[in-house]
Short mmCIF file of C-alpha atoms and ligand atoms in Angstrom, two decimals:
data_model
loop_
_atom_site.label_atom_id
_atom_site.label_comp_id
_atom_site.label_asym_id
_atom_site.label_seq_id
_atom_site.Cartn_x
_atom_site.Cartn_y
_atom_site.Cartn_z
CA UNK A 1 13.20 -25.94 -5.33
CA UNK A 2 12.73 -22.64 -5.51
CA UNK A 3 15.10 -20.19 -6.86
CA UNK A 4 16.44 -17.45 -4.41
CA UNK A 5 19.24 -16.49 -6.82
CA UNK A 6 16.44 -16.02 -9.37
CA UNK A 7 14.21 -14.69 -7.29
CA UNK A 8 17.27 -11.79 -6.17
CA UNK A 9 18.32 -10.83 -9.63
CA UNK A 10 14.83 -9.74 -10.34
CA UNK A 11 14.02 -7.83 -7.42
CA UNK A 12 17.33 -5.59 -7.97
CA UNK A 13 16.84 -5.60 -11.50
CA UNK A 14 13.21 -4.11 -10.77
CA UNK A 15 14.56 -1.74 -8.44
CA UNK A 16 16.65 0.27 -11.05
CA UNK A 17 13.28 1.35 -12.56
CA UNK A 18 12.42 4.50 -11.53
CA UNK A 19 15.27 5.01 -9.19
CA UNK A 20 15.86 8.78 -8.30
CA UNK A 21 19.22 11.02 -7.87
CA UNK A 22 18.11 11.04 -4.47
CA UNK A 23 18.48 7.28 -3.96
CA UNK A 24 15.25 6.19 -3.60
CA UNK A 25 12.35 4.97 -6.39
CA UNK A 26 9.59 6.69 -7.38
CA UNK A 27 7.07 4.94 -9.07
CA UNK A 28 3.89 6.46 -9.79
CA UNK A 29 0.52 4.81 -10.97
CA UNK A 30 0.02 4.74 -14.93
CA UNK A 31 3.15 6.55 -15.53
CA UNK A 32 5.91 5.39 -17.53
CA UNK A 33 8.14 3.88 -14.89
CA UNK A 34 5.20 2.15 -14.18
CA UNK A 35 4.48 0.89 -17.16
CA UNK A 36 8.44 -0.04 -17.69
CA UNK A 37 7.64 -2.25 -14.29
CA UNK A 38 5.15 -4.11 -15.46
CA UNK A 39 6.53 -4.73 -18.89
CA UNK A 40 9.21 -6.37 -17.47
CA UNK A 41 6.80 -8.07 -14.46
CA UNK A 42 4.83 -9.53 -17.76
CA UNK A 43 7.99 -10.55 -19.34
CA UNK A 44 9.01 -13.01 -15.94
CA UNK A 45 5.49 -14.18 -16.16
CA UNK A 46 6.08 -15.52 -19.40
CA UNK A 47 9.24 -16.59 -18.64
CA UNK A 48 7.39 -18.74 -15.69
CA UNK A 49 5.00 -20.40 -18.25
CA UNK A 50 1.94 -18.30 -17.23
CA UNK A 51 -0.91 -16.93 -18.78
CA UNK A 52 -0.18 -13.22 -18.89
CA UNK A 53 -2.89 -10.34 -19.06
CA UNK A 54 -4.10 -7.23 -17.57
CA UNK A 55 -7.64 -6.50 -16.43
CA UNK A 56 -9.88 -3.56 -16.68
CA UNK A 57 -8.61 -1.19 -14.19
CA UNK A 58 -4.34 -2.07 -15.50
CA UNK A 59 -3.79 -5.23 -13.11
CA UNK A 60 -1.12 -7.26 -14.34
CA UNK A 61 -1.84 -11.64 -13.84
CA UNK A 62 -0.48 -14.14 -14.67
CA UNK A 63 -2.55 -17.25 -14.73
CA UNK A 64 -1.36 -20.92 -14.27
CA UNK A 65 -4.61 -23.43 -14.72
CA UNK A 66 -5.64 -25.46 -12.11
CA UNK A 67 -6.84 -29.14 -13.02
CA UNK A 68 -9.94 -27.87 -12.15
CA UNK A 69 -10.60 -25.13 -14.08
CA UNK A 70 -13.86 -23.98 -12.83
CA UNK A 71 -12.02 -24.42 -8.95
CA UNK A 72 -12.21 -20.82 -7.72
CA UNK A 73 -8.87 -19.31 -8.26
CA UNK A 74 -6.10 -18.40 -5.30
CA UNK A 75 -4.72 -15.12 -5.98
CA UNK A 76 -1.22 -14.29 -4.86
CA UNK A 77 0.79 -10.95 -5.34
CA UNK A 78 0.73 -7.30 -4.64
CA UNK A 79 1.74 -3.78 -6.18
CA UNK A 80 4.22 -2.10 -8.45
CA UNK A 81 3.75 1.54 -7.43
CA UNK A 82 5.73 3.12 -4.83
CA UNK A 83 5.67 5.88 -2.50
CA UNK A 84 7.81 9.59 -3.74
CA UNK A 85 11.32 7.95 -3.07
CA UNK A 86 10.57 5.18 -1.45
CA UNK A 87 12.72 1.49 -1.12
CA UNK A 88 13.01 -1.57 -3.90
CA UNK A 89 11.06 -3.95 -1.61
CA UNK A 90 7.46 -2.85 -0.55
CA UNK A 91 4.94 -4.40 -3.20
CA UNK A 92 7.85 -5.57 -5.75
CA UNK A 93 9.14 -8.63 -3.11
CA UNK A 94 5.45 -9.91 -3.21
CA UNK A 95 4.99 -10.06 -6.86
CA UNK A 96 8.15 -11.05 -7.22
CA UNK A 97 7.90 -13.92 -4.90
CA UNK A 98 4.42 -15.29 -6.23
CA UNK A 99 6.11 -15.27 -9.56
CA UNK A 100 8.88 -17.72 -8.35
CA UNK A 101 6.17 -19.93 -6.16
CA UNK A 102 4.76 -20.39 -9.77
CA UNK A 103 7.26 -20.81 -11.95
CA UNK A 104 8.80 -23.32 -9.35
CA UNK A 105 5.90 -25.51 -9.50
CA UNK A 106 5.54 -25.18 -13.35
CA UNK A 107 8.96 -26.15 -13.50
CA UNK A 108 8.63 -29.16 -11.39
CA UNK A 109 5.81 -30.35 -12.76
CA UNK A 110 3.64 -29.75 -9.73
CA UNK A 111 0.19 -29.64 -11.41
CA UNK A 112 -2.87 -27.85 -8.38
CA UNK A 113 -6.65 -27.94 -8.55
CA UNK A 114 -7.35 -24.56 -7.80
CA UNK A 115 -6.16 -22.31 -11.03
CA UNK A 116 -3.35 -20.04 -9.28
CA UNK A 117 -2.96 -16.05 -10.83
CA UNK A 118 -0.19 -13.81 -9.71
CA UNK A 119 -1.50 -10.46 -9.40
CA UNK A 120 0.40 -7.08 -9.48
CA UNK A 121 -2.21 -4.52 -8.14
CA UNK A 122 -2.40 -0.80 -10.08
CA UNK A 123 -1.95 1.94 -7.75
CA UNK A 124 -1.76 0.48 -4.30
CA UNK A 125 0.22 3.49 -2.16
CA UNK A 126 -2.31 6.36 -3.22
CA UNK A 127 1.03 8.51 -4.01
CA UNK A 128 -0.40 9.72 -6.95
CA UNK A 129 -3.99 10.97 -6.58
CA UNK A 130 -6.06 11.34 -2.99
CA UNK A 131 -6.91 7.30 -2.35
CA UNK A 132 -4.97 4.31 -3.63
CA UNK A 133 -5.70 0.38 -3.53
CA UNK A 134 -7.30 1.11 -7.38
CA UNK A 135 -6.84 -2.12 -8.42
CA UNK A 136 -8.04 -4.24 -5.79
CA UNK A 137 -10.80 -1.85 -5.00
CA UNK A 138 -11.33 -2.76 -8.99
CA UNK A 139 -11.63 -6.25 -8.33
CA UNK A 140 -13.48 -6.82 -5.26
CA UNK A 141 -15.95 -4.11 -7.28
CA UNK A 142 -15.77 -0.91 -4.82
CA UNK A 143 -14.63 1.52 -6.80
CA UNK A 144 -17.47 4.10 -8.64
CA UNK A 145 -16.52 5.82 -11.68
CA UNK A 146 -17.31 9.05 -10.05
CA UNK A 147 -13.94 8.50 -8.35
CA UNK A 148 -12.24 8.52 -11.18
CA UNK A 149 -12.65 12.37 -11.25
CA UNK A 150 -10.04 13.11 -8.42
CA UNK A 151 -7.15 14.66 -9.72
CA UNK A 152 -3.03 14.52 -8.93
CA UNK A 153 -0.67 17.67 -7.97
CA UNK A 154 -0.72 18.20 -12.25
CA UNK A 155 -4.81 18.32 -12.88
CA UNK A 156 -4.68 15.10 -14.79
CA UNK A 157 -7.37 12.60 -12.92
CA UNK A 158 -7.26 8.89 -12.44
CA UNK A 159 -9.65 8.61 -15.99
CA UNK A 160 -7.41 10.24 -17.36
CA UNK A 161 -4.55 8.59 -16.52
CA UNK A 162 -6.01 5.08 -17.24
CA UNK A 163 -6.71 6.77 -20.59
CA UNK A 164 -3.28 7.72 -21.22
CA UNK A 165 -1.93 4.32 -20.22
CA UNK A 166 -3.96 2.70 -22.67
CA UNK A 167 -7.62 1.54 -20.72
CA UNK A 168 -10.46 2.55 -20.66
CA UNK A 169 -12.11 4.30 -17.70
CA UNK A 170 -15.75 3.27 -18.14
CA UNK A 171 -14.63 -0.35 -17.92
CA UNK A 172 -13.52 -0.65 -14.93
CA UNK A 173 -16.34 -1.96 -13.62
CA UNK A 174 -15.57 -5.38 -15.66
CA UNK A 175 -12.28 -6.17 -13.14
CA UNK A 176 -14.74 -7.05 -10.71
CA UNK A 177 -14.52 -10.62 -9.54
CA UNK A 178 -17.71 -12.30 -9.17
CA UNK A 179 -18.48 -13.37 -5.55
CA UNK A 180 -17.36 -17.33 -4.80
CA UNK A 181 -14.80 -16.91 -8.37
CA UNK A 182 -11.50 -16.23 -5.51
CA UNK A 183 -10.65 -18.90 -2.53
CA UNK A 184 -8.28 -16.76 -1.18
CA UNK A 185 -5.48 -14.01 -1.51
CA UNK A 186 -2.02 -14.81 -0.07
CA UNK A 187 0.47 -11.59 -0.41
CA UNK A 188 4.18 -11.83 0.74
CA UNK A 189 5.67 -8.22 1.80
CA UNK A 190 7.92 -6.58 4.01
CA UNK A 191 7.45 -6.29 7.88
CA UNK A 192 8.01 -2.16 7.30
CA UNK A 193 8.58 -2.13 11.23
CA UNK A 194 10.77 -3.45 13.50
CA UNK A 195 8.94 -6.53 15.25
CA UNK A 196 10.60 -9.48 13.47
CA UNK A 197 13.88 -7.54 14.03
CA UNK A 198 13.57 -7.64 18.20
CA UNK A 199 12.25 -11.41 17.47
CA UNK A 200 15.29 -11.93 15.73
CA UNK A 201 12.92 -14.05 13.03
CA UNK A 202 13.01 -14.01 9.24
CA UNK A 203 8.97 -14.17 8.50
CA UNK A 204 6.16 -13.98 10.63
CA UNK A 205 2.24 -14.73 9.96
CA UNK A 206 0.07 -11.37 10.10
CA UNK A 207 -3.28 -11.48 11.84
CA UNK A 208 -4.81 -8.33 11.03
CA UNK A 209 -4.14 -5.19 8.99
CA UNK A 210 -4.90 -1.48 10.54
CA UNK A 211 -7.37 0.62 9.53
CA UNK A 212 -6.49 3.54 8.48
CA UNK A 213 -7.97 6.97 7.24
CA UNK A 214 -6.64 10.12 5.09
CA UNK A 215 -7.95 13.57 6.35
CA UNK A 216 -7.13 17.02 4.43
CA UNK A 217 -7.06 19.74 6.56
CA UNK A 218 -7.42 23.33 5.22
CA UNK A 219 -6.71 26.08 7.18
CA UNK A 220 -7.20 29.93 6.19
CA UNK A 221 -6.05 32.99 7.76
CA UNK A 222 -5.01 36.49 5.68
CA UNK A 223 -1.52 36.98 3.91
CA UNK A 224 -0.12 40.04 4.81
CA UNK A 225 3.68 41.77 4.94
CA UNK A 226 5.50 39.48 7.61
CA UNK A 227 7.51 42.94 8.70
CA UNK A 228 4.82 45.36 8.71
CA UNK A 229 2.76 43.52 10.52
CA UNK A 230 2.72 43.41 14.14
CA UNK A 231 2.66 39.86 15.71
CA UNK A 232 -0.58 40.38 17.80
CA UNK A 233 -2.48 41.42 14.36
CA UNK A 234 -1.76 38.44 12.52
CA UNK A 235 -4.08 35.75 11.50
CA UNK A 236 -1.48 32.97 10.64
CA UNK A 237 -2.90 29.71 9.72
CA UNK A 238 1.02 27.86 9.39
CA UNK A 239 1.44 28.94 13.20
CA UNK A 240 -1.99 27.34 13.59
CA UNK A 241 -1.29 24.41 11.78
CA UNK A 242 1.46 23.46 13.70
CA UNK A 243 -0.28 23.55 16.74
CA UNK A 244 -2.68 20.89 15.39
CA UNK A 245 -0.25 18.93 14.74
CA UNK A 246 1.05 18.80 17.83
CA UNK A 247 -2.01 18.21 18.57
CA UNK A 248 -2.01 15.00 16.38
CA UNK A 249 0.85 13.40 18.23
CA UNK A 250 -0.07 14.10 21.62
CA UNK A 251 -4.10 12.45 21.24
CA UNK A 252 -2.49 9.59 19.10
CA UNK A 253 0.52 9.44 21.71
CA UNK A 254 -2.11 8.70 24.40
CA UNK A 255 -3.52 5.61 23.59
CA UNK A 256 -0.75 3.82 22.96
CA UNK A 257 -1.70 2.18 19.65
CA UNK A 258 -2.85 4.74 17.33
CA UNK A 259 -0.32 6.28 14.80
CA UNK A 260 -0.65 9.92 13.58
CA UNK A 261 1.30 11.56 10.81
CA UNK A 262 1.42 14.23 8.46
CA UNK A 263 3.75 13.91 5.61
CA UNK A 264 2.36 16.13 2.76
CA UNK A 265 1.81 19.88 4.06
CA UNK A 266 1.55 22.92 1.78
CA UNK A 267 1.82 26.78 2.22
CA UNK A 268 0.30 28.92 0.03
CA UNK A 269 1.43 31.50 -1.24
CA UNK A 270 4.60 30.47 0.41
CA UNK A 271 6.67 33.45 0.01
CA UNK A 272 9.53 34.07 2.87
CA UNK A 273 8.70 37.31 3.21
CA UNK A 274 4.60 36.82 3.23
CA UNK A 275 2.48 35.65 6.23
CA UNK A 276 0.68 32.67 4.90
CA UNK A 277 -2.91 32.80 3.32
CA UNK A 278 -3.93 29.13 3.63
CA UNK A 279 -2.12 25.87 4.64
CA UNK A 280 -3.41 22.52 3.48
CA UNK A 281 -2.06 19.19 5.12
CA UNK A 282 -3.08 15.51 5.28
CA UNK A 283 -3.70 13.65 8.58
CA UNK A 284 -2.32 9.60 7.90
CA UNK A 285 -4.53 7.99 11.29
CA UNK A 286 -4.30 4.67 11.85
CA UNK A 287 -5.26 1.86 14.66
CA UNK A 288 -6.18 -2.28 14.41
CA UNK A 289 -9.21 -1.05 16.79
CA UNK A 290 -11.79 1.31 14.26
CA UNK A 291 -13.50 3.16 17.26
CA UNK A 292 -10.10 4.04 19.23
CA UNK A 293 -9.04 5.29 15.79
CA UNK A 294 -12.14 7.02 15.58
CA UNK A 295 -12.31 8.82 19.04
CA UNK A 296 -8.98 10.07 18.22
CA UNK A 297 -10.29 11.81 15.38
CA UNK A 298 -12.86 13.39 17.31
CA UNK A 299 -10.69 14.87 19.84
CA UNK A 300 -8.13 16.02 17.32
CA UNK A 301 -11.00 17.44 14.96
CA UNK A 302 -12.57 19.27 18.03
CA UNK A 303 -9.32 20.96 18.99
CA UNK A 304 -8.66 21.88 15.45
CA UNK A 305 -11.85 23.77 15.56
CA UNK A 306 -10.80 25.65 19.40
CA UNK A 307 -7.07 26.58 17.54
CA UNK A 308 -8.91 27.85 14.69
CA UNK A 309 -11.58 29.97 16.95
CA UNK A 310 -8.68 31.35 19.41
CA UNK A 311 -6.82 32.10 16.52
CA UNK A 312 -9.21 33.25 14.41
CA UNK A 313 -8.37 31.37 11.15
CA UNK A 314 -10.52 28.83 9.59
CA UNK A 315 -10.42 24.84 9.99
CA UNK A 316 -12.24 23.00 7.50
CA UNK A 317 -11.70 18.94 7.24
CA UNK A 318 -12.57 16.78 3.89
CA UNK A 319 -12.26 12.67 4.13
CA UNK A 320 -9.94 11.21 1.86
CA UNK A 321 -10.11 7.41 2.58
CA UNK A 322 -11.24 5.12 5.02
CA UNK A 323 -9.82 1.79 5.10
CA UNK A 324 -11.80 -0.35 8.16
CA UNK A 325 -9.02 -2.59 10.16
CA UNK A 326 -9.35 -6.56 8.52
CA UNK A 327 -8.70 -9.54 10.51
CA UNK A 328 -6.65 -11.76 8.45
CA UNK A 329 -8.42 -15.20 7.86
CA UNK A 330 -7.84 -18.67 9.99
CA UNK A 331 -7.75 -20.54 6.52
CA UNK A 332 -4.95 -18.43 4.91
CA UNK A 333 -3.14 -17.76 8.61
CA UNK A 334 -3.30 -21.82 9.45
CA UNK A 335 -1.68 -23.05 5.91
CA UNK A 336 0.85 -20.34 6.17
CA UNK A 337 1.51 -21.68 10.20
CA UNK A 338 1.89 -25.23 8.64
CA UNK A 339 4.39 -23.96 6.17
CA UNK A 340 6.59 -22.50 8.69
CA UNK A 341 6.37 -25.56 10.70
CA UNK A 342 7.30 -27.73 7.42
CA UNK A 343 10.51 -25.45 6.77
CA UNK A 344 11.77 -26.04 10.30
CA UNK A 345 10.97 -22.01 10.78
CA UNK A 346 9.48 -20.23 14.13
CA UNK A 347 5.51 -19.93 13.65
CA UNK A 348 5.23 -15.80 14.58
CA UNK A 349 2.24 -14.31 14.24
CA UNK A 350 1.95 -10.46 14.41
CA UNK A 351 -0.77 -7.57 13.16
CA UNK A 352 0.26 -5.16 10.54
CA UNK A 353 0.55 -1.12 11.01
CA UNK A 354 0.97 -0.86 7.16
CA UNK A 355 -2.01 -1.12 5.23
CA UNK A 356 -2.64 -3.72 1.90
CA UNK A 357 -4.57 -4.66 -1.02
CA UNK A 358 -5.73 -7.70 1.13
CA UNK A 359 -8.09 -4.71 3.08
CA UNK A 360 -10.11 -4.16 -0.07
CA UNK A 361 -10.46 -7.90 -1.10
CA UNK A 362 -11.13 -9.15 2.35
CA UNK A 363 -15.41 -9.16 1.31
CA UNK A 364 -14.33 -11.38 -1.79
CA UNK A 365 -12.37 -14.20 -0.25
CA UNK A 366 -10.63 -14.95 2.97
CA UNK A 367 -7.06 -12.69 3.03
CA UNK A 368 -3.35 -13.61 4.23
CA UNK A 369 -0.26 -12.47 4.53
CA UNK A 370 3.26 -13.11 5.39
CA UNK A 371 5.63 -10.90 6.81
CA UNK A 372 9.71 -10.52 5.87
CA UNK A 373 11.93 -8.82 8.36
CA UNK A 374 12.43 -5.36 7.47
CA UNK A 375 16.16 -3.79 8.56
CA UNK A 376 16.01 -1.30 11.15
CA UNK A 377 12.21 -1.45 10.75
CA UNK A 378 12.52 1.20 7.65
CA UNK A 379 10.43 1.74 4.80
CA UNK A 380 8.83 4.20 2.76
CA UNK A 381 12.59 5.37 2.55
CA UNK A 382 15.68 4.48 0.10
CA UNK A 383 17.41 2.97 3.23
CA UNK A 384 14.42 -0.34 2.89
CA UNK A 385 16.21 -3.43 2.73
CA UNK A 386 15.51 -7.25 3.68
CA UNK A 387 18.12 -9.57 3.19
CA UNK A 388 18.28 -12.23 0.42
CA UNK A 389 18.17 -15.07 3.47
CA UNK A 390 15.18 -13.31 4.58
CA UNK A 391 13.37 -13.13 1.58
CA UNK A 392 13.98 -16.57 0.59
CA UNK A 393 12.88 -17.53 3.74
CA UNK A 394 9.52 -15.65 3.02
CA UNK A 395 9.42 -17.29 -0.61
CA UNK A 396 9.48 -20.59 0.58
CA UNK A 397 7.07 -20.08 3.42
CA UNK A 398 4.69 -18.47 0.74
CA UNK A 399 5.62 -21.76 -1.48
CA UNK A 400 3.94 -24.10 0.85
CA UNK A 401 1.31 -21.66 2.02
CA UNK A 402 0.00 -21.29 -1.64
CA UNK A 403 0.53 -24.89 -2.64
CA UNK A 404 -1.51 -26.13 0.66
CA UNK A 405 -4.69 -23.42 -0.69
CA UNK A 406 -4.52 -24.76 -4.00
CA UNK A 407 -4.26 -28.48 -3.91
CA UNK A 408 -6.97 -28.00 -0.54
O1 LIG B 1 0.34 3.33 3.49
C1 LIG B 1 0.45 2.12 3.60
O2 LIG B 1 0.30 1.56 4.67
C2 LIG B 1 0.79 1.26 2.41
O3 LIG B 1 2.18 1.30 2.23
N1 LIG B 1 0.10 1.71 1.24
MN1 LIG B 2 3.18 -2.16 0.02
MN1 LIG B 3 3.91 1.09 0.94
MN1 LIG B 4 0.33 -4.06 -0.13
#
């Protein structure tokens, strides 16, 4: 039924937009590799005998019409966008994959009540500007104009951006689903860890997402000549910084589920020859349990603020995002479990350190998702790969899954 070679040849073809001397893809909300994505996203939905369109805040969908057209609609997908040279899988695979569950059933004649629309979400990562999820924030109506503001590494803000790709800013508000209009979201992706690899199993069913939260940390001490002046003097806030950090790993270390990192750090002025003025980094915090997450903030906040007295530089903290941890539904988890069991295929459930779109939608309509084994565990990272078993595996499971939701 469905078809993996299909399925394949679009996922590599995807992958070649935006691809980097450096091996990897970079993919950035509302720019043109972006835009070169979806044009070619829009052009499979077509091909698939679906209703193509994009809403207010740039999501692609493609809409096939239930019998029932008033039946709320099941909403399968996920995102474009990637990370700064990251892999060909995470957020392409899903789209990807809800296009072939469609097309397969248009194909075969396989007619559903519930009106089924493939969704590929605008900005999921947050590489671009200081929050992501844009588009499903859109939809499930959480996102204030007043966000719009923030601006990326060039100056240009999200408004902007939207502008420059064509929409219009001040409508966003109208991708907002009404409450009751969704039944549920299903979204395929990669494991991006290494679970399903020590299983030794293709897919797995997730049960929860992990909450996760984005703090900038500024800290300012006083440039000066790094050979004139003598060690003992010197108010340097990199030296500072890097105790913090070490900070970071050590309190997240502790509990044993929590997940600390920093990724983006910046010196300023940065000259080799200059004791730094200011350093600015980003804490990435993450646990499925909201108040261990949170205590670990506490602790590392409080000895950010000791470092910063005994080393007389200043701390200051600003909140970037907060994503809550999500339980994934029993409706979404339990046709997904049956589709597994249908395919002859091991019925693994597991929780998800990555966060997803489903976390923003998960007030709208009950949320799912199905995992594909990730190689070595990496992503985020040109060397992401599943294999085409593997994903065909996690097409088919996401077949039945979405076929079971909207015939229900
Ligand atoms: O950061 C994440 O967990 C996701 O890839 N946006
Ligand atoms: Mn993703
Ligand atoms: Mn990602
Ligand atoms: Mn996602």
């Amino acid at each position: 039924m469905i078809q993996e070679e299909r399925l394949w040849q679009r996922l590599m073809e995807l992958g070649e937009i935006g691809r980097q001397p450096t091996g990897g893809i970079t993919r950035l909300s509302f720019t043109k590799e972006e835009r070169a994505a979806k044009e070619k996203v829009a052009a499979y939905m077509k091909e698939a005998g679906l209703f193509v369109y994009e809403d207010a805040a740039g999501n692609l969908i493609g809409r096939k019409e239930g019998t029932d057209k008033d039946a709320p609609v099941v909403l399968v997908g996920s995102h474009l966008d990637s990370v700064y040279n990251g892999g060909m899988f995470d957020g392409p695979l899903g789209v990807l994959a809800a296009v072939e569950v469609v097309q397969t059933m248009n194909e075969n004649g396989v007619e559903t009540k519930h009106p089924i629309e493939v969704v590929a979400f605008t900005d999921e990562e947050g590489a671009r500007f200081r929050f992501g999820m844009i588009g499903s924030r859109a939809m499930a109506g959480a996102l204030s104009t007043d966000e719009l503001n923030y601006q990326d590494a060039n100056g240009v803000s999200v408004a902007e951006a939207m502008q420059e790709a064509g929409l219009n800013p001040h409508h966003i508000g109208k991708a907002a689903r009404k409450p009751g209009s969704v039944k549920a979201y299903v979204e395929l992706h990669i494991e991006q860890g290494r679970v399903l690899e020590e299983a030794n199993l293709p897919v797995g069913i997730v049960t929860g997402i992990a909450g996760l939260v984005w703090v900038k940390f500024t800290v300012e001490g006083k440039a000066e000549h790094a050979g004139a002046t003598p060690m003992p003097l010197r108010r340097d806030p990199l030296v500072a910084a890097a105790q913090i950090i070490e900070v970071i790993e050590q309190e997240a270390k502790e509990t044993g589920t929590t997940v600390g990192t920093v990724g983006q750090l910046h010196v300023f002025p940065g000259g080799i020859n200059i004791i730094p003025e200011r350093v600015e980094f980003v804490l990435d915090l993450r646990d499925l349990d909201a108040a261990v997450r949170d205590n670990v903030l506490q602790s590392i906040n409080e000895q950010a603020q000791k470092i910063g007295k005994e080393r007389n530089v200043k701390v200051t903290t600003e909140l970037l995002q907060e994503m809550p941890p999500v339980l994934c539904s029993e409706l979404v988890q339990n046709a997904a479990k049956e589709a597994c069991q249908k395919l002859g295929l091991d019925v693994f459930s597991l929780p998800s350190g990555a966060s997803h779109d489903g976390v923003q939608l998960v007030g709208l309509c009950p949320i799912g998702m199905i995992f594909v084994r990730s190689q070595d565990g990496v992503s985020h990272s040109p060397d992401e790969w599943s294999t085409k078993e593997d994903c065909a595996a996690g097409v088919n499971v996401l077949y039945h899954t979405v076929l079971r939701l909207a015939t229900g």
